[in-house]
Amino acid sequence: MKSKTPKVLHEISGRSLVGHVVAASRELEPQHLVVVVGHASEQVTAHLTAADAQVRTAFQAEQKGTGNAVRVGLDELGGPSRAP
């Protein structure tokens, strides 16, 4: 995309792309919701806070793939859950 607006903040049907994901995730009634941010993290975090104050963000300094993003998100929650 050739835009100064971060991709996840572009709107479709009156809601940002990341807003659609958060809304769909909220339908599952999670105890915690973490969005991993990287590029333009300040803008994305501000947008998320305004849209849903309960969303937590985790900063991924280097985009090293989905597995690393999951690890960053889990670290924000205090690490992976361990079964007894």
PDB file of C-alpha atoms in Angstrom:
ATOM      1  CA  MET A   1       0.000   0.000   0.000  1.00  0.00           C
ATOM      2  CA  LYS A   2       1.302   3.405  -0.865  1.00  0.00           C
ATOM      3  CA  SER A   3      -0.026   5.321   2.116  1.00  0.00           C
ATOM      4  CA  LYS A   4       1.305   7.128   5.165  1.00  0.00           C
ATOM      5  CA  THR A   5      -1.435   5.447   7.210  1.00  0.00           C
ATOM      6  CA  PRO A   6      -0.379   2.109   8.724  1.00  0.00           C
ATOM      7  CA  LYS A   7      -2.112  -0.747   6.915  1.00  0.00           C
ATOM      8  CA  VAL A   8      -3.993  -1.961  10.005  1.00  0.00           C
ATOM      9  CA  LEU A   9      -5.516   1.509  10.501  1.00  0.00           C
ATOM     10  CA  HIS A  10      -7.155   1.708   7.067  1.00  0.00           C
ATOM     11  CA  GLU A  11     -10.922   1.630   7.356  1.00  0.00           C
ATOM     12  CA  ILE A  12     -13.382  -0.742   5.755  1.00  0.00           C
ATOM     13  CA  SER A  13     -17.095  -0.358   6.491  1.00  0.00           C
ATOM     14  CA  GLY A  14     -16.493   2.322   9.116  1.00  0.00           C
ATOM     15  CA  ARG A  15     -13.960   0.388  11.184  1.00  0.00           C
ATOM     16  CA  SER A  16     -10.184  -0.053  10.948  1.00  0.00           C
ATOM     17  CA  LEU A  17      -8.786  -3.399   9.879  1.00  0.00           C
ATOM     18  CA  VAL A  18      -7.407  -3.999  13.373  1.00  0.00           C
ATOM     19  CA  GLY A  19     -10.742  -2.820  14.788  1.00  0.00           C
ATOM     20  CA  HIS A  20     -12.509  -5.610  12.898  1.00  0.00           C
ATOM     21  CA  VAL A  21     -10.092  -8.145  14.380  1.00  0.00           C
ATOM     22  CA  VAL A  22     -10.574  -6.807  17.917  1.00  0.00           C
ATOM     23  CA  ALA A  23     -14.368  -6.820  17.534  1.00  0.00           C
ATOM     24  CA  ALA A  24     -14.346 -10.408  16.239  1.00  0.00           C
ATOM     25  CA  SER A  25     -12.025 -11.438  19.074  1.00  0.00           C
ATOM     26  CA  ARG A  26     -14.310  -9.823  21.647  1.00  0.00           C
ATOM     27  CA  GLU A  27     -17.117 -12.104  20.424  1.00  0.00           C
ATOM     28  CA  LEU A  28     -15.118 -14.974  21.964  1.00  0.00           C
ATOM     29  CA  GLU A  29     -15.187 -13.251  25.379  1.00  0.00           C
ATOM     30  CA  PRO A  30     -11.455 -13.626  26.159  1.00  0.00           C
ATOM     31  CA  GLN A  31     -10.160 -12.890  29.638  1.00  0.00           C
ATOM     32  CA  HIS A  32      -7.351 -10.826  28.095  1.00  0.00           C
ATOM     33  CA  LEU A  33      -6.803  -9.496  24.602  1.00  0.00           C
ATOM     34  CA  VAL A  34      -3.284  -8.634  23.451  1.00  0.00           C
ATOM     35  CA  VAL A  35      -2.455  -7.107  20.094  1.00  0.00           C
ATOM     36  CA  VAL A  36       1.180  -7.374  19.021  1.00  0.00           C
ATOM     37  CA  VAL A  37       2.353  -4.148  17.392  1.00  0.00           C
ATOM     38  CA  GLY A  38       5.513  -3.246  15.525  1.00  0.00           C
ATOM     39  CA  HIS A  39       5.489  -0.735  12.676  1.00  0.00           C
ATOM     40  CA  ALA A  40       3.933   2.598  13.722  1.00  0.00           C
ATOM     41  CA  SER A  41       3.291   1.142  17.161  1.00  0.00           C
ATOM     42  CA  GLU A  42       2.517   4.524  18.731  1.00  0.00           C
ATOM     43  CA  GLN A  43      -0.271   5.241  16.239  1.00  0.00           C
ATOM     44  CA  VAL A  44      -1.685   1.730  16.419  1.00  0.00           C
ATOM     45  CA  THR A  45      -1.577   1.635  20.230  1.00  0.00           C
ATOM     46  CA  ALA A  46      -3.322   5.017  20.474  1.00  0.00           C
ATOM     47  CA  HIS A  47      -5.997   3.832  18.048  1.00  0.00           C
ATOM     48  CA  LEU A  48      -6.537   0.600  19.967  1.00  0.00           C
ATOM     49  CA  THR A  49      -6.742   2.402  23.315  1.00  0.00           C
ATOM     50  CA  ALA A  50      -9.386   4.753  21.924  1.00  0.00           C
ATOM     51  CA  ALA A  51     -11.364   1.878  20.394  1.00  0.00           C
ATOM     52  CA  ASP A  52     -11.162  -0.564  23.324  1.00  0.00           C
ATOM     53  CA  ALA A  53      -9.508   0.505  26.568  1.00  0.00           C
ATOM     54  CA  GLN A  54      -9.181  -3.125  27.703  1.00  0.00           C
ATOM     55  CA  VAL A  55      -6.901  -4.145  24.809  1.00  0.00           C
ATOM     56  CA  ARG A  56      -3.285  -4.628  25.810  1.00  0.00           C
ATOM     57  CA  THR A  57      -0.462  -4.160  23.341  1.00  0.00           C
ATOM     58  CA  ALA A  58       2.893  -5.887  23.165  1.00  0.00           C
ATOM     59  CA  PHE A  59       5.727  -4.365  21.170  1.00  0.00           C
ATOM     60  CA  GLN A  60       7.600  -6.617  18.744  1.00  0.00           C
ATOM     61  CA  ALA A  61      10.880  -4.811  18.060  1.00  0.00           C
ATOM     62  CA  GLU A  62      11.808  -6.973  15.072  1.00  0.00           C
ATOM     63  CA  GLN A  63       9.230  -8.675  12.902  1.00  0.00           C
ATOM     64  CA  LYS A  64      10.575 -12.229  13.020  1.00  0.00           C
ATOM     65  CA  GLY A  65       7.405 -14.032  12.010  1.00  0.00           C
ATOM     66  CA  THR A  66       4.181 -15.273  13.526  1.00  0.00           C
ATOM     67  CA  GLY A  67       5.801 -17.572  16.081  1.00  0.00           C
ATOM     68  CA  ASN A  68       7.834 -14.709  17.495  1.00  0.00           C
ATOM     69  CA  ALA A  69       4.727 -12.509  17.601  1.00  0.00           C
ATOM     70  CA  VAL A  70       2.940 -15.193  19.623  1.00  0.00           C
ATOM     71  CA  ARG A  71       5.884 -15.337  22.024  1.00  0.00           C
ATOM     72  CA  VAL A  72       5.825 -11.540  22.444  1.00  0.00           C
ATOM     73  CA  GLY A  73       2.078 -11.668  23.123  1.00  0.00           C
ATOM     74  CA  LEU A  74       2.459 -14.472  25.648  1.00  0.00           C
ATOM     75  CA  ASP A  75       5.266 -12.603  27.392  1.00  0.00           C
ATOM     76  CA  GLU A  76       2.863  -9.658  27.813  1.00  0.00           C
ATOM     77  CA  LEU A  77       0.526 -12.035  29.630  1.00  0.00           C
ATOM     78  CA  GLY A  78       3.282 -13.339  31.893  1.00  0.00           C
ATOM     79  CA  GLY A  79       4.465 -16.269  29.785  1.00  0.00           C
ATOM     80  CA  PRO A  80       2.856 -19.422  28.439  1.00  0.00           C
ATOM     81  CA  SER A  81       0.348 -21.277  30.600  1.00  0.00           C
ATOM     82  CA  ARG A  82       1.542 -24.565  31.933  1.00  0.00           C
ATOM     83  CA  ALA A  83      -0.812 -27.462  32.488  1.00  0.00           C
ATOM     84  CA  PRO A  84      -0.642 -29.005  35.982  1.00  0.00           C
TER      85      PRO A  84
END
